């Protein structure tokens, strides 16, 4: 029997967290290649540390474009770091040492993925991917994670516009929620660790951020019983890549569902959409969100699996967590066909993924976001909810 009353915690990290700086840079590379050639291939890893940025991985584009694209990356990478807000002695957008070790994609990998003759485009790797949705929040996301994201996103906006000029880019948040009968009832703890300019005490930082954070929660969730922990180490002046090295793909639970749902293990950032680690995870979220939006269930988890070089999924699984109004087996037959059988090509086409839309996903979660006019976060649309409702 599923528990109805419990305590659950999720965390988020800001765009200035070292791992998120690396994710932003890797996705900037993806956008640069897809912006020049929609069918380009990218698998980019980034390391950031004290005044150093290192890129590695494999890429593919037309021969006439490759050299110019790679040579043009340095300015794009530095601009991304500047946009985050790093102009510190230990990590400065203009002064950090930059190295690029990107090379051409392996012919063996390309052969398995490319379409040829009767063969459809295959998955870029083997693996399992998950998608999840719940009616706990308007975004159909787990509440502790959504609130953790909201806190840092809001503080970043206030930092950028000068309202909270005392804050620096690196930050982490954590929200602990009490659930009663499966519904979020009370915020027990709010933890915020935020980099700041020298001279501030934790109480100073709390007085700066608390009014803005309180305003983000639904009425009644935060009250006098809520415990606040702000900069519990006592000082957070040295941060970002100067304080700790960052790598692409080390915050996959922050990127997805905050631990409230399974994760297949593959990171998203730095990968073009032929990599099903990314595109199929987006498709699973899209389908799960539309199931919940249709009213067919209050919660939905979807798992899909692939073999490298093979177009058709190996399996497709639906779990409604006992909240559904329909047999999950019926959804397992119905849902894949709503996006062309969930082949990699069908997913990319249905969601419009061959576009430079990925740098914006690198912080504050890949899910629970608002679709934009340029095609970003297309997997957050609920445009097939009515079709699901009619079908069941």
PDB file of N, CA, C and O in Angstrom, residues 6-9 143-144 147 175-190 214 217-228:
ATOM      1  N   UNK A   6       3.829  11.482   4.714  1.00  0.00           N
ATOM      2  CA  UNK A   6       5.277  11.308   4.746  1.00  0.00           C
ATOM      3  C   UNK A   6       5.945  12.670   4.567  1.00  0.00           C
ATOM      4  O   UNK A   6       5.282  13.685   4.280  1.00  0.00           O
ATOM      5  N   UNK A   7       7.274  12.683   4.718  1.00  0.00           N
ATOM      6  CA  UNK A   7       8.087  13.884   4.497  1.00  0.00           C
ATOM      7  C   UNK A   7       9.013  13.608   3.326  1.00  0.00           C
ATOM      8  O   UNK A   7       9.640  12.551   3.255  1.00  0.00           O
ATOM      9  N   UNK A   8       9.112  14.570   2.400  1.00  0.00           N
ATOM     10  CA  UNK A   8       9.965  14.383   1.219  1.00  0.00           C
ATOM     11  C   UNK A   8      10.706  15.682   0.923  1.00  0.00           C
ATOM     12  O   UNK A   8      10.159  16.779   1.076  1.00  0.00           O
ATOM     13  N   UNK A   9      11.959  15.543   0.460  1.00  0.00           N
ATOM     14  CA  UNK A   9      12.834  16.676   0.187  1.00  0.00           C
ATOM     15  C   UNK A   9      13.401  16.590  -1.220  1.00  0.00           C
ATOM     16  O   UNK A   9      13.748  15.506  -1.692  1.00  0.00           O
ATOM     17  N   UNK A 143       6.118  18.759  -6.042  1.00  0.00           N
ATOM     18  CA  UNK A 143       6.129  20.066  -5.398  1.00  0.00           C
ATOM     19  C   UNK A 143       7.480  20.450  -4.783  1.00  0.00           C
ATOM     20  O   UNK A 143       7.933  21.590  -4.972  1.00  0.00           O
ATOM     21  N   UNK A 144       8.180  19.566  -4.051  1.00  0.00           N
ATOM     22  CA  UNK A 144       9.447  20.016  -3.449  1.00  0.00           C
ATOM     23  C   UNK A 144      10.464  20.475  -4.489  1.00  0.00           C
ATOM     24  O   UNK A 144      11.173  21.462  -4.268  1.00  0.00           O
ATOM     25  N   UNK A 147       9.266  23.929  -6.172  1.00  0.00           N
ATOM     26  CA  UNK A 147       9.504  25.068  -5.292  1.00  0.00           C
ATOM     27  C   UNK A 147      11.001  25.373  -5.173  1.00  0.00           C
ATOM     28  O   UNK A 147      11.396  26.546  -5.119  1.00  0.00           O
ATOM     29  N   UNK A 175      13.978  22.057  -0.353  1.00  0.00           N
ATOM     30  CA  UNK A 175      12.675  22.229   0.282  1.00  0.00           C
ATOM     31  C   UNK A 175      12.207  20.883   0.815  1.00  0.00           C
ATOM     32  O   UNK A 175      12.212  19.881   0.093  1.00  0.00           O
ATOM     33  N   UNK A 176      11.808  20.868   2.079  1.00  0.00           N
ATOM     34  CA  UNK A 176      11.278  19.677   2.730  1.00  0.00           C
ATOM     35  C   UNK A 176       9.795  19.877   2.990  1.00  0.00           C
ATOM     36  O   UNK A 176       9.400  20.832   3.674  1.00  0.00           O
ATOM     37  N   UNK A 177       8.972  18.990   2.417  1.00  0.00           N
ATOM     38  CA  UNK A 177       7.519  19.110   2.496  1.00  0.00           C
ATOM     39  C   UNK A 177       6.911  17.969   3.291  1.00  0.00           C
ATOM     40  O   UNK A 177       7.323  16.812   3.168  1.00  0.00           O
ATOM     41  N   UNK A 178       5.893  18.294   4.091  1.00  0.00           N
ATOM     42  CA  UNK A 178       5.059  17.292   4.743  1.00  0.00           C
ATOM     43  C   UNK A 178       3.842  17.024   3.867  1.00  0.00           C
ATOM     44  O   UNK A 178       3.133  17.959   3.472  1.00  0.00           O
ATOM     45  N   UNK A 179       3.645  15.745   3.541  1.00  0.00           N
ATOM     46  CA  UNK A 179       2.463  15.323   2.790  1.00  0.00           C
ATOM     47  C   UNK A 179       1.472  14.670   3.739  1.00  0.00           C
ATOM     48  O   UNK A 179       1.856  13.848   4.591  1.00  0.00           O
ATOM     49  N   UNK A 180       0.215  14.999   3.584  1.00  0.00           N
ATOM     50  CA  UNK A 180      -0.866  14.325   4.302  1.00  0.00           C
ATOM     51  C   UNK A 180      -1.899  13.860   3.291  1.00  0.00           C
ATOM     52  O   UNK A 180      -2.359  14.660   2.462  1.00  0.00           O
ATOM     53  N   UNK A 181      -2.207  12.570   3.337  1.00  0.00           N
ATOM     54  CA  UNK A 181      -3.111  11.967   2.349  1.00  0.00           C
ATOM     55  C   UNK A 181      -2.659  12.253   0.923  1.00  0.00           C
ATOM     56  O   UNK A 181      -3.477  12.494   0.029  1.00  0.00           O
ATOM     57  N   UNK A 182      -1.324  12.232   0.744  1.00  0.00           N
ATOM     58  CA  UNK A 182      -0.751  12.406  -0.582  1.00  0.00           C
ATOM     59  C   UNK A 182      -0.723  13.823  -1.097  1.00  0.00           C
ATOM     60  O   UNK A 182      -0.335  14.054  -2.245  1.00  0.00           O
ATOM     61  N   UNK A 183      -1.092  14.796  -0.262  1.00  0.00           N
ATOM     62  CA  UNK A 183      -1.180  16.200  -0.690  1.00  0.00           C
ATOM     63  C   UNK A 183      -0.178  17.030   0.109  1.00  0.00           C
ATOM     64  O   UNK A 183      -0.085  16.890   1.334  1.00  0.00           O
ATOM     65  N   UNK A 184       0.601  17.916  -0.543  1.00  0.00           N
ATOM     66  CA  UNK A 184       1.517  18.792   0.202  1.00  0.00           C
ATOM     67  C   UNK A 184       0.746  19.693   1.160  1.00  0.00           C
ATOM     68  O   UNK A 184      -0.167  20.412   0.750  1.00  0.00           O
ATOM     69  N   UNK A 185       1.128  19.628   2.453  1.00  0.00           N
ATOM     70  CA  UNK A 185       0.384  20.370   3.464  1.00  0.00           C
ATOM     71  C   UNK A 185       1.213  21.429   4.176  1.00  0.00           C
ATOM     72  O   UNK A 185       0.672  22.421   4.667  1.00  0.00           O
ATOM     73  N   UNK A 186       2.526  21.221   4.283  1.00  0.00           N
ATOM     74  CA  UNK A 186       3.312  22.155   5.072  1.00  0.00           C
ATOM     75  C   UNK A 186       4.769  22.105   4.650  1.00  0.00           C
ATOM     76  O   UNK A 186       5.339  21.027   4.459  1.00  0.00           O
ATOM     77  N   UNK A 187       5.382  23.273   4.481  1.00  0.00           N
ATOM     78  CA  UNK A 187       6.815  23.353   4.234  1.00  0.00           C
ATOM     79  C   UNK A 187       7.525  23.300   5.580  1.00  0.00           C
ATOM     80  O   UNK A 187       7.430  24.243   6.379  1.00  0.00           O
ATOM     81  N   UNK A 188       8.206  22.197   5.836  1.00  0.00           N
ATOM     82  CA  UNK A 188       8.867  22.028   7.124  1.00  0.00           C
ATOM     83  C   UNK A 188      10.198  22.771   7.187  1.00  0.00           C
ATOM     84  O   UNK A 188      10.529  23.370   8.203  1.00  0.00           O
ATOM     85  N   UNK A 189      10.966  22.712   6.080  1.00  0.00           N
ATOM     86  CA  UNK A 189      12.289  23.346   6.071  1.00  0.00           C
ATOM     87  C   UNK A 189      12.574  23.951   4.704  1.00  0.00           C
ATOM     88  O   UNK A 189      12.219  23.375   3.677  1.00  0.00           O
ATOM     89  N   UNK A 190      13.224  25.098   4.721  1.00  0.00           N
ATOM     90  CA  UNK A 190      13.736  25.741   3.516  1.00  0.00           C
ATOM     91  C   UNK A 190      15.224  25.988   3.726  1.00  0.00           C
ATOM     92  O   UNK A 190      15.623  26.679   4.670  1.00  0.00           O
ATOM     93  N   UNK A 214       9.268  33.653   0.326  1.00  0.00           N
ATOM     94  CA  UNK A 214       7.935  33.409   0.890  1.00  0.00           C
ATOM     95  C   UNK A 214       6.835  33.620  -0.146  1.00  0.00           C
ATOM     96  O   UNK A 214       5.847  32.880  -0.198  1.00  0.00           O
ATOM     97  N   UNK A 217       5.404  30.625  -2.553  1.00  0.00           N
ATOM     98  CA  UNK A 217       4.661  29.451  -2.103  1.00  0.00           C
ATOM     99  C   UNK A 217       3.163  29.738  -2.026  1.00  0.00           C
ATOM    100  O   UNK A 217       2.752  30.861  -1.691  1.00  0.00           O
ATOM    101  N   UNK A 218       2.342  28.735  -2.302  1.00  0.00           N
ATOM    102  CA  UNK A 218       0.902  28.893  -2.104  1.00  0.00           C
ATOM    103  C   UNK A 218       0.601  29.263  -0.649  1.00  0.00           C
ATOM    104  O   UNK A 218       1.310  28.846   0.279  1.00  0.00           O
ATOM    105  N   UNK A 219      -0.456  30.010  -0.460  1.00  0.00           N
ATOM    106  CA  UNK A 219      -0.812  30.496   0.869  1.00  0.00           C
ATOM    107  C   UNK A 219      -0.988  29.342   1.854  1.00  0.00           C
ATOM    108  O   UNK A 219      -1.639  28.339   1.548  1.00  0.00           O
ATOM    109  N   UNK A 220      -0.372  29.490   3.006  1.00  0.00           N
ATOM    110  CA  UNK A 220      -0.539  28.507   4.066  1.00  0.00           C
ATOM    111  C   UNK A 220       0.540  27.453   4.143  1.00  0.00           C
ATOM    112  O   UNK A 220       0.684  26.794   5.182  1.00  0.00           O
ATOM    113  N   UNK A 221       1.318  27.264   3.084  1.00  0.00           N
ATOM    114  CA  UNK A 221       2.344  26.222   3.122  1.00  0.00           C
ATOM    115  C   UNK A 221       3.527  26.618   3.991  1.00  0.00           C
ATOM    116  O   UNK A 221       4.126  25.791   4.669  1.00  0.00           O
ATOM    117  N   UNK A 222       3.899  27.885   3.964  1.00  0.00           N
ATOM    118  CA  UNK A 222       4.987  28.399   4.794  1.00  0.00           C
ATOM    119  C   UNK A 222       4.374  29.186   5.945  1.00  0.00           C
ATOM    120  O   UNK A 222       3.554  30.085   5.729  1.00  0.00           O
ATOM    121  N   UNK A 223       4.757  28.825   7.169  1.00  0.00           N
ATOM    122  CA  UNK A 223       4.220  29.525   8.334  1.00  0.00           C
ATOM    123  C   UNK A 223       5.305  29.651   9.393  1.00  0.00           C
ATOM    124  O   UNK A 223       6.493  29.424   9.122  1.00  0.00           O
ATOM    125  N   UNK A 224       4.891  29.992  10.618  1.00  0.00           N
ATOM    126  CA  UNK A 224       5.864  30.220  11.682  1.00  0.00           C
ATOM    127  C   UNK A 224       6.583  28.946  12.107  1.00  0.00           C
ATOM    128  O   UNK A 224       7.636  29.009  12.770  1.00  0.00           O
ATOM    129  N   UNK A 225       6.046  27.804  11.740  1.00  0.00           N
ATOM    130  CA  UNK A 225       6.702  26.538  12.090  1.00  0.00           C
ATOM    131  C   UNK A 225       7.806  26.180  11.102  1.00  0.00           C
ATOM    132  O   UNK A 225       8.635  25.303  11.379  1.00  0.00           O
ATOM    133  N   UNK A 226       7.822  26.805   9.946  1.00  0.00           N
ATOM    134  CA  UNK A 226       8.820  26.500   8.922  1.00  0.00           C
ATOM    135  C   UNK A 226      10.216  26.903   9.404  1.00  0.00           C
ATOM    136  O   UNK A 226      10.429  28.021   9.858  1.00  0.00           O
ATOM    137  N   UNK A 227      11.145  25.971   9.293  1.00  0.00           N
ATOM    138  CA  UNK A 227      12.523  26.235   9.707  1.00  0.00           C
ATOM    139  C   UNK A 227      13.335  26.726   8.506  1.00  0.00           C
ATOM    140  O   UNK A 227      13.331  26.094   7.454  1.00  0.00           O
ATOM    141  N   UNK A 228      14.038  27.830   8.682  1.00  0.00           N
ATOM    142  CA  UNK A 228      14.866  28.404   7.635  1.00  0.00           C
ATOM    143  C   UNK A 228      16.338  28.136   7.946  1.00  0.00           C
ATOM    144  O   UNK A 228      16.801  28.392   9.059  1.00  0.00           O
TER     145      UNK A 228
END
